Coordinates of N, CA, C and O (backbone and C1' of nucleotides) in Angstrom, one line a residue:
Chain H
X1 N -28.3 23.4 1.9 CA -27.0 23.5 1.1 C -26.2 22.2 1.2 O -25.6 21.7 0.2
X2 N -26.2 21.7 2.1 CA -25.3 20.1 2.5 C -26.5 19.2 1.8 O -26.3 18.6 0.7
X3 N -27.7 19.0 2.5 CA -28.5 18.0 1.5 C -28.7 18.5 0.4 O -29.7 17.8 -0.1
X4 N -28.2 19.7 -0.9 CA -28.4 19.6 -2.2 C -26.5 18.6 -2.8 O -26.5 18.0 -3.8
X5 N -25.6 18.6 -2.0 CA -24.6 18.0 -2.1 C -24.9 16.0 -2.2 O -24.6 15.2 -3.0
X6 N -25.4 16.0 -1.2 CA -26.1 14.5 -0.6 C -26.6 14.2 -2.1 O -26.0 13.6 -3.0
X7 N -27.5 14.7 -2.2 CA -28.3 14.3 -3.6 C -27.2 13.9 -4.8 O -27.2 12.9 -5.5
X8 N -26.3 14.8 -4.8 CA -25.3 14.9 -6.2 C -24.7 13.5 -5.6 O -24.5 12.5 -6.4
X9 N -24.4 13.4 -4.8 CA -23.8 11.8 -4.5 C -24.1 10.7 -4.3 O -23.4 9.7 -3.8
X10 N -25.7 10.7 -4.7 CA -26.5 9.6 -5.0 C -26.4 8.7 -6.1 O -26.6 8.9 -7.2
X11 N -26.1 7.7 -5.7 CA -26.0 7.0 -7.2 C -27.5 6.2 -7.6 O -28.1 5.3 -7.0
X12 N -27.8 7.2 -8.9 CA -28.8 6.5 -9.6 C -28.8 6.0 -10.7 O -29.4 5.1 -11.2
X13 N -27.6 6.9 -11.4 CA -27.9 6.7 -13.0 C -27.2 5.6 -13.4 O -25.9 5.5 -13.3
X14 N -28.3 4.2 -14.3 CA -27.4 3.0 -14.7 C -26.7 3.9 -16.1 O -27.0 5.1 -16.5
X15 N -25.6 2.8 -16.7 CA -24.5 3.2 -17.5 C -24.9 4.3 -19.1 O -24.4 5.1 -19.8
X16 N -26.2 3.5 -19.1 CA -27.0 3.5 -20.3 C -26.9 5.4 -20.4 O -26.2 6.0 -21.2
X17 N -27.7 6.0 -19.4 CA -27.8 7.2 -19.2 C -26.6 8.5 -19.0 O -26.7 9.7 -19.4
X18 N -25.7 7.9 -18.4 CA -24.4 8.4 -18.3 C -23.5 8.3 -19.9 O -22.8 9.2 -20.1
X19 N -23.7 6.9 -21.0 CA -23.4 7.3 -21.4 C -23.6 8.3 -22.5 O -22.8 8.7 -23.2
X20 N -25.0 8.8 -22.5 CA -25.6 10.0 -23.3 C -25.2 10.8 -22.5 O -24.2 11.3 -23.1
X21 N -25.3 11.3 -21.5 CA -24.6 12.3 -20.9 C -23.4 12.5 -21.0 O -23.0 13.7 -21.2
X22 N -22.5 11.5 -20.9 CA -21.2 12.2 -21.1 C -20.7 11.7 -22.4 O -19.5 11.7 -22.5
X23 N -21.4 11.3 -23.4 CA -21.2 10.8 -24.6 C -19.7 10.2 -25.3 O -19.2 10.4 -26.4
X24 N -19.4 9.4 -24.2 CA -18.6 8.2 -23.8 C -18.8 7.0 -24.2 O -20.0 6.8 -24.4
X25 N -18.0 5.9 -24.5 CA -19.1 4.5 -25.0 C -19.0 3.6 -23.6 O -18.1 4.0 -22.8
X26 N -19.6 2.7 -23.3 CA -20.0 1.7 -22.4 C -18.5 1.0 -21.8 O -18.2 0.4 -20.7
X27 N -17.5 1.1 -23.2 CA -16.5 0.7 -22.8 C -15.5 1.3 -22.2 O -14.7 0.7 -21.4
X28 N -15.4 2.7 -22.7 CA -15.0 3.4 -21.8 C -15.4 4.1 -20.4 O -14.8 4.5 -19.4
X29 N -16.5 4.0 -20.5 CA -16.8 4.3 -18.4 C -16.6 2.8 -18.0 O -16.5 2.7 -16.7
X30 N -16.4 1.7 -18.5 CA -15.8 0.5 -17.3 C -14.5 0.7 -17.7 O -14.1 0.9 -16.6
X31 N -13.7 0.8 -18.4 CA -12.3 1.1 -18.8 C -11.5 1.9 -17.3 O -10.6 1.8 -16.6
X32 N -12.7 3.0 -17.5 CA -12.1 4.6 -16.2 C -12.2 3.9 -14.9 O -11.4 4.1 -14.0
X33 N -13.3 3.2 -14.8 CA -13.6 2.8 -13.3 C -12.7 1.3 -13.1 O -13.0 0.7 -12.0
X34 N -11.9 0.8 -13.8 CA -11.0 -0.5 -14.0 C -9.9 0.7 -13.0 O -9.8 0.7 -11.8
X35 N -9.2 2.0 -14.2 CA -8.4 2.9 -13.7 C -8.4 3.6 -12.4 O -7.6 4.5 -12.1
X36 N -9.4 3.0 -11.5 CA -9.8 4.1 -10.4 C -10.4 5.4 -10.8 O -10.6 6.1 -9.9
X37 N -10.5 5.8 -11.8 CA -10.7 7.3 -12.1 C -12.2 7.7 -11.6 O -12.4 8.8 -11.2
X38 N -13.5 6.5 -11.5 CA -14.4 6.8 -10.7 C -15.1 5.8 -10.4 O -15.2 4.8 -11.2
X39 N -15.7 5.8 -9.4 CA -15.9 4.5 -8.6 C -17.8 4.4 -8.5 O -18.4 4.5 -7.4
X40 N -18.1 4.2 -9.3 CA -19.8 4.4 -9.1 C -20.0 3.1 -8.2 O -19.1 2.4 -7.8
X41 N -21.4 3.1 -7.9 CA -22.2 1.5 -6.9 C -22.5 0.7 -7.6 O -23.0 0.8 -8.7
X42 N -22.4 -0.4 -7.1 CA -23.4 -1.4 -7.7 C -24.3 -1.5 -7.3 O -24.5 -1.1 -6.2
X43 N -25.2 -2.0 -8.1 CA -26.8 -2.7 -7.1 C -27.0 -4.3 -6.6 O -26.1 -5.0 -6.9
X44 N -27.8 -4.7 -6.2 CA -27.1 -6.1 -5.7 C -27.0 -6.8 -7.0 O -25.9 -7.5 -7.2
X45 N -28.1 -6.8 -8.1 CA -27.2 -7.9 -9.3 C -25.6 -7.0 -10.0 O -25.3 -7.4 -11.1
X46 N -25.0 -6.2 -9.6 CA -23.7 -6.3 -10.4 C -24.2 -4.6 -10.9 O -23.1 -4.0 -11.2
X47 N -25.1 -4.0 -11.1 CA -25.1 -3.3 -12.3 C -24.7 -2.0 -11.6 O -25.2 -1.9 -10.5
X48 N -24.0 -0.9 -12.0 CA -23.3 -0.3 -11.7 C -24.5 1.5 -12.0 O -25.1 1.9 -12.9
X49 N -24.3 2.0 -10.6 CA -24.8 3.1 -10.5 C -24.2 4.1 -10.4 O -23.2 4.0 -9.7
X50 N -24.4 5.2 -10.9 CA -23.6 6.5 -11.2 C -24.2 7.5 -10.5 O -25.4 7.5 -10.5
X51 N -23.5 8.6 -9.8 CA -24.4 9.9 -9.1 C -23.9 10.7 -10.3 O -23.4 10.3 -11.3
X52 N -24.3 11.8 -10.0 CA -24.1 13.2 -10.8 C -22.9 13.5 -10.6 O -22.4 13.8 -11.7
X53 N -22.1 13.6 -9.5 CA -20.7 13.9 -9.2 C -20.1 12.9 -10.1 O -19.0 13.1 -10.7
X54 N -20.8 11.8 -10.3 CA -19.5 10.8 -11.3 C -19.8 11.1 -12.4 O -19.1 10.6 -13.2
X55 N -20.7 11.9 -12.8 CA -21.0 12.5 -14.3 C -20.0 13.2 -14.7 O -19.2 13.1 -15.6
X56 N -20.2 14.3 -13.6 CA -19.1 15.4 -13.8 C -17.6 15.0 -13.9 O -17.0 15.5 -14.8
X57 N -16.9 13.9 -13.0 CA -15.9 13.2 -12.8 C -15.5 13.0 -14.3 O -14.6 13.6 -14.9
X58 N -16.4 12.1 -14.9 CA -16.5 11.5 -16.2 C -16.1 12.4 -17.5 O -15.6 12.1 -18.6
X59 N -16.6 13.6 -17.2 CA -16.8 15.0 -18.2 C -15.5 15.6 -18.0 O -15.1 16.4 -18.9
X60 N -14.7 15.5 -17.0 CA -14.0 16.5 -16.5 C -12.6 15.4 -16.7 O -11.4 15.9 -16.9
X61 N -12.8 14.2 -16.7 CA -11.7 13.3 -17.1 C -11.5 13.1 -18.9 O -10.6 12.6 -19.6
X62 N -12.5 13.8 -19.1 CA -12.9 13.8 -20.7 C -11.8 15.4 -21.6 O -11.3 15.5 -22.7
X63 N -11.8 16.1 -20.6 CA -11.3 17.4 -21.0 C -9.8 16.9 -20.4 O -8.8 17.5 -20.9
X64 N -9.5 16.1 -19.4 CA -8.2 16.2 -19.0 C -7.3 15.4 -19.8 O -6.1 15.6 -19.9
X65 N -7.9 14.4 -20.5 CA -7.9 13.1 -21.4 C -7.2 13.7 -22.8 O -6.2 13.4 -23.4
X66 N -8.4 14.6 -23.0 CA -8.3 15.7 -24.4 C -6.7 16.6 -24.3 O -5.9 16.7 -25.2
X67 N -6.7 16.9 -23.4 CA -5.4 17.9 -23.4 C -4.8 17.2 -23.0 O -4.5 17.6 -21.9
X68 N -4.1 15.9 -23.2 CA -2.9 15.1 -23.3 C -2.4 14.5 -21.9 O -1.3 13.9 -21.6
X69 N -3.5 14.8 -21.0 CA -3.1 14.2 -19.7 C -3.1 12.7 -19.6 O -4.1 12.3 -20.1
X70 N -2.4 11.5 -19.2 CA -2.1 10.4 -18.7 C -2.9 9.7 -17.7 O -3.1 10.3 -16.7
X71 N -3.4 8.3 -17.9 CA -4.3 7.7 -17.2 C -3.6 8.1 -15.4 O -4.2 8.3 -14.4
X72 N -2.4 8.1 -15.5 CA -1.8 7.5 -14.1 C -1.8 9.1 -13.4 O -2.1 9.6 -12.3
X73 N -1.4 9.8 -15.0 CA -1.3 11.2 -14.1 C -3.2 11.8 -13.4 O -3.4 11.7 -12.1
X74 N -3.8 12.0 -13.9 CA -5.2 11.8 -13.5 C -5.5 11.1 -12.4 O -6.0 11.6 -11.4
X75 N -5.3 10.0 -12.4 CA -5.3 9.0 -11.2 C -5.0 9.7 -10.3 O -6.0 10.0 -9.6
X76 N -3.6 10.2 -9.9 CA -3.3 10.8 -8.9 C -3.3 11.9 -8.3 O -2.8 12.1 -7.2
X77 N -4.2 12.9 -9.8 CA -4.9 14.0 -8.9 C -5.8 13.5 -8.5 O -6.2 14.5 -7.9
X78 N -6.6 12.6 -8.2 CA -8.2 12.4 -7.7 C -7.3 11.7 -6.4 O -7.6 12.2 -5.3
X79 N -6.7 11.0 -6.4 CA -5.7 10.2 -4.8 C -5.4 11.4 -3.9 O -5.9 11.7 -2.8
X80 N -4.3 12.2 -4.5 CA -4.1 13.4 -3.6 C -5.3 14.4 -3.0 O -5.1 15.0 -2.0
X81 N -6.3 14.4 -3.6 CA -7.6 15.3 -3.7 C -8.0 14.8 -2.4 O -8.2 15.5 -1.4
X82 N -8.2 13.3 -2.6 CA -8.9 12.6 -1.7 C -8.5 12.6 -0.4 O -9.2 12.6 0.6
X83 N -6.9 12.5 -0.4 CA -6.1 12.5 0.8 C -6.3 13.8 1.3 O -5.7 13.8 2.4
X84 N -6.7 14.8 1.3 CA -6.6 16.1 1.6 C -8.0 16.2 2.3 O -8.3 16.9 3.3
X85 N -8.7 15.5 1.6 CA -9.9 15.6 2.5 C -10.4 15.2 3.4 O -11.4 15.7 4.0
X86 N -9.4 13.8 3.9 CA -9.3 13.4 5.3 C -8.2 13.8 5.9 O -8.2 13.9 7.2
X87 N -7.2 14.1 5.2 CA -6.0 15.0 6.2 C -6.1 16.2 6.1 O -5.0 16.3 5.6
X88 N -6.6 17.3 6.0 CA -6.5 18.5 5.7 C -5.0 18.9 6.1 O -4.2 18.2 6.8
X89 N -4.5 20.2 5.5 CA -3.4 20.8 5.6 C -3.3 21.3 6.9 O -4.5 21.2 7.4
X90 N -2.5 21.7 7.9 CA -2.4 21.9 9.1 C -1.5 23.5 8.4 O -0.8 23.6 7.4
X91 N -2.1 24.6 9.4 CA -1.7 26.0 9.1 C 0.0 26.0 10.1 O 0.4 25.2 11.0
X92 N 0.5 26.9 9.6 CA 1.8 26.9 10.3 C 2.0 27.0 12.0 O 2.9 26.6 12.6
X93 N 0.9 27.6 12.5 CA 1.1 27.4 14.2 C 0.5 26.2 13.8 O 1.3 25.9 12.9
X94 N -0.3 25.2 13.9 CA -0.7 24.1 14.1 C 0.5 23.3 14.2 O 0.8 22.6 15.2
X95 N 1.0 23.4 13.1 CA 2.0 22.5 12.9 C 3.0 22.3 14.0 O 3.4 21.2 14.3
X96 N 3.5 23.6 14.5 CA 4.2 23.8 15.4 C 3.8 23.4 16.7 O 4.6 23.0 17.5
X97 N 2.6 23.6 17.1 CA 1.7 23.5 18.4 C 1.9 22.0 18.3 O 2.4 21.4 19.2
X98 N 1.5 21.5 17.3 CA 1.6 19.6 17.0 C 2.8 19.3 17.3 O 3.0 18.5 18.2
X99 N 4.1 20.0 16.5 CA 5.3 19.3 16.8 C 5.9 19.4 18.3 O 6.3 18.5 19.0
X100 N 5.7 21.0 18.6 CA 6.0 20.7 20.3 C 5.4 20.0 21.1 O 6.1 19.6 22.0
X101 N 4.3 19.8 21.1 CA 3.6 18.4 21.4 C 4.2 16.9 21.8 O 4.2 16.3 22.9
X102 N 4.7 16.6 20.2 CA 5.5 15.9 20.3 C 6.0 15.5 20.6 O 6.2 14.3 21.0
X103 N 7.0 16.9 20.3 CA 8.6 16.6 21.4 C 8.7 17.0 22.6 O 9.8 17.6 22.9
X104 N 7.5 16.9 23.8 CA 7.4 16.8 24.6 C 7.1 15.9 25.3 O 7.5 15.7 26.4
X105 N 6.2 15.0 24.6 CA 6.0 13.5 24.9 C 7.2 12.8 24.3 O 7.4 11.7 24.8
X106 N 7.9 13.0 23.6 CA 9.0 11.7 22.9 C 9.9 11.9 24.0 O 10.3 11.0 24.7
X107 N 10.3 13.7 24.2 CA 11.6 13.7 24.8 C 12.2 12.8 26.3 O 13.3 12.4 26.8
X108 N 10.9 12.6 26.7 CA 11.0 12.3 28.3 C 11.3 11.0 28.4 O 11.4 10.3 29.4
X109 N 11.6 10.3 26.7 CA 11.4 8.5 26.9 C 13.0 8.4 26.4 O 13.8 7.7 27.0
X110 N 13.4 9.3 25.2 CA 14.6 9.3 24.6 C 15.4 10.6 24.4 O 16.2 10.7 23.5
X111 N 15.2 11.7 25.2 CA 16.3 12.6 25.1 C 15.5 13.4 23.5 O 14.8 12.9 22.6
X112 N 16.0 14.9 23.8 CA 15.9 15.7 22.4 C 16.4 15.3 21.3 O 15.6 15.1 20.4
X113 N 18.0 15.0 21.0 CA 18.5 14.7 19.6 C 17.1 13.7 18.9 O 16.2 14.3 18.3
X114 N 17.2 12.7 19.0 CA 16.3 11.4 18.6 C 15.1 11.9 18.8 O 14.3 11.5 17.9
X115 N 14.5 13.0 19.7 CA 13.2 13.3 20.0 C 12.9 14.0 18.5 O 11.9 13.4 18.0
X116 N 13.2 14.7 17.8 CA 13.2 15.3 16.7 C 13.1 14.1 15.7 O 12.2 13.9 14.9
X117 N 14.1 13.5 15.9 CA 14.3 12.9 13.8 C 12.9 11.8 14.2 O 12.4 11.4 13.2
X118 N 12.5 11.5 15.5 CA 11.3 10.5 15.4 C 10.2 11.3 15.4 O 9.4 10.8 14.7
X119 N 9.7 12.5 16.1 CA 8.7 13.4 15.5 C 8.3 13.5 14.2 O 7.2 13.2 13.7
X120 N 10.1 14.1 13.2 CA 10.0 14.2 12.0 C 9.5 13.2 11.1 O 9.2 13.5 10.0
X121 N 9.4 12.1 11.6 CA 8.7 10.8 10.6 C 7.3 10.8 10.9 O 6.6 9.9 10.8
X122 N 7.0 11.8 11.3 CA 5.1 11.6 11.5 C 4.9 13.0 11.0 O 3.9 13.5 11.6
X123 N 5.9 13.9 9.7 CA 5.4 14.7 9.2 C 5.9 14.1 7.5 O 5.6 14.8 6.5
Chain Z
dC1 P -34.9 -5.6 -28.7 O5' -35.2 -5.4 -27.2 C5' -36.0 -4.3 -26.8 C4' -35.5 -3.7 -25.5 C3' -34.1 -3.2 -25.6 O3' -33.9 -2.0 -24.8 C1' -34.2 -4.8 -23.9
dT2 P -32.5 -1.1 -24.9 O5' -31.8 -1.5 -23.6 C5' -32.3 -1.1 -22.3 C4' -31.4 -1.5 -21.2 C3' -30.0 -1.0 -21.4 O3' -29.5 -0.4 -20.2 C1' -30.0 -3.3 -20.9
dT3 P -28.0 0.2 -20.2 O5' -27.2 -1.0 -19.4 C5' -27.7 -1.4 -18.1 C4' -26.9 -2.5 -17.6 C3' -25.3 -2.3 -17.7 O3' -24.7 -2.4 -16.4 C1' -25.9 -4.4 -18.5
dC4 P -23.1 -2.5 -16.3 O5' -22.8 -4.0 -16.4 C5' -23.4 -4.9 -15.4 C4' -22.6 -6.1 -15.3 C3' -21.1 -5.8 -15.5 O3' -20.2 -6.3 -14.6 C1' -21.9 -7.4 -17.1
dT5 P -18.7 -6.0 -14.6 O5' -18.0 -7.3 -15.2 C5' -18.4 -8.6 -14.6 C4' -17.7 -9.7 -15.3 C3' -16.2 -9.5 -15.6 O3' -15.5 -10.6 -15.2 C1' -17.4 -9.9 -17.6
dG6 P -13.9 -10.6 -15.3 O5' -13.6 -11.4 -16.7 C5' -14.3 -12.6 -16.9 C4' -14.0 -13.1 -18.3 C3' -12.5 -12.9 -18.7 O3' -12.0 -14.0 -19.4 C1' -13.9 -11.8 -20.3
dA7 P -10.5 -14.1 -19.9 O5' -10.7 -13.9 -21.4 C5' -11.7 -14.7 -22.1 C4' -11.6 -14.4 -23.6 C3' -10.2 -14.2 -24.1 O3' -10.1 -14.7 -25.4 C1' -11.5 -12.3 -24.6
dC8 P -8.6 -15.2 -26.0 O5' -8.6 -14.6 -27.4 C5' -9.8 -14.8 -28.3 C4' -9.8 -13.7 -29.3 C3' -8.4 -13.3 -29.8 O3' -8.6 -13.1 -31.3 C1' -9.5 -11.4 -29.1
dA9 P -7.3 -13.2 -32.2 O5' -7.6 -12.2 -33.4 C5' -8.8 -12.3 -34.1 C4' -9.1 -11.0 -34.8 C3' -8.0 -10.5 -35.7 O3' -8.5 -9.8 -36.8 C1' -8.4 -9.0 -34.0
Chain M
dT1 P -10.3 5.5 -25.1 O5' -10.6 4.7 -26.5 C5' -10.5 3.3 -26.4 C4' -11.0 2.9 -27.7 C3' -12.4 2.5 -27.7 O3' -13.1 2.9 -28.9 C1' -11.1 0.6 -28.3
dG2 P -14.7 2.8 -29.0 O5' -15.0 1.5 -29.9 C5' -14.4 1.4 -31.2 C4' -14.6 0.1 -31.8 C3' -16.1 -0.3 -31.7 O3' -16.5 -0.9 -33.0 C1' -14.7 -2.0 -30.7
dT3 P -18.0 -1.4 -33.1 O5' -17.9 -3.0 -32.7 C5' -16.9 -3.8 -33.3 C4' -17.0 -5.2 -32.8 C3' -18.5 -5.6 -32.5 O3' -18.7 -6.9 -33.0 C1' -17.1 -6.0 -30.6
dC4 P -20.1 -7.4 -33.4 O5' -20.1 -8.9 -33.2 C5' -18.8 -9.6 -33.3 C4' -18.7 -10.7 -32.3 C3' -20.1 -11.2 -31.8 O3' -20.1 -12.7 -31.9 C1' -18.8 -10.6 -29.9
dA5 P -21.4 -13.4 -31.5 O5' -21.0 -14.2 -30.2 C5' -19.7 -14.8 -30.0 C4' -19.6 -15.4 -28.6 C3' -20.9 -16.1 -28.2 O3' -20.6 -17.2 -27.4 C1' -20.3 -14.3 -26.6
dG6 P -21.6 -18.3 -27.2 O5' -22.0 -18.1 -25.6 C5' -21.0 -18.2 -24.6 C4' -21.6 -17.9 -23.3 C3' -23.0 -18.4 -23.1 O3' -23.1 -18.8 -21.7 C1' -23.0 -16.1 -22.8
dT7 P -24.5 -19.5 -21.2 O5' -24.9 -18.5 -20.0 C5' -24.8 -17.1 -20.2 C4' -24.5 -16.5 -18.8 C3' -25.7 -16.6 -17.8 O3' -25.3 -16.6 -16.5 C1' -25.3 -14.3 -18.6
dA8 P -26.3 -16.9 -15.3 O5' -26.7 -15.4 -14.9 C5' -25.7 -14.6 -14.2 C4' -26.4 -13.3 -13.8 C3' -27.7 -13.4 -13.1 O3' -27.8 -12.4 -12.1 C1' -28.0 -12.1 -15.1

DNA sequence: CTTCTGACA
DNA sequence: TGTCAGTA
């Protein structure tokens, strides 16, 4: 199940192929990837490799495109997405488990008041 | 022949 | 965006 994922994030397909697939012009998949909207590989001379997941990216930026969505707005669903997947959400005891944590280590250098508002900048 | 970057109507 | 030029 994890190596059928691996595969999808292979980058094989040169531009040529992607753009029959997502029936896009050449100008526009370097346009999207100028935007950050997706980031295929290169190979060592320059030429740009696409997985399947950037197919779908490509297709799915195609429908968001269509219904009047904004290069920047797009952009930063795929940034937030991303951020989430190296920070995951912390559930409500965690949170709490983490902050008392915290303010247990800060308090003993600066007192409670201050122990808080400087916890609070690392949420 | 295919792709790449930069540039211009 | 399309397209043309000059490459790799």
């Amino acid at each position: 199940m994890a190596e059928k994922q691996l595969r999808r994030n292979l980058a094989v397909l040169p531009i040529g192929t992607v753009m029959k697939l997502t029936g896009q012009t050449a100008r526009q998949i370097r346009y999207y990837e100028a935007q950050q909207l997706v980031l295929p590989e290169r190979t060592a001379g320059h030429q740009r490799l696409f997985s399947l997941n950037d197919v779908d990216r490509l297709l799915e930026l195609k429908d968001y495109l269509a219904e009047g969505a904004t290069i920047a707005q797009i952009r930063q669903i795929y940034q937030k997405q991303a951020q989430k997947r190296q920070q995951p959400e912390l559930s409500d005891t965690q949170t709490r488990q983490l902050l008392a944590q915290e303010l247990l280590s800060v308090s003993g250098l600066v007192g409670q008041r201050s122990a808080i508002s400087q916890s609070s900048k690392l949420y």
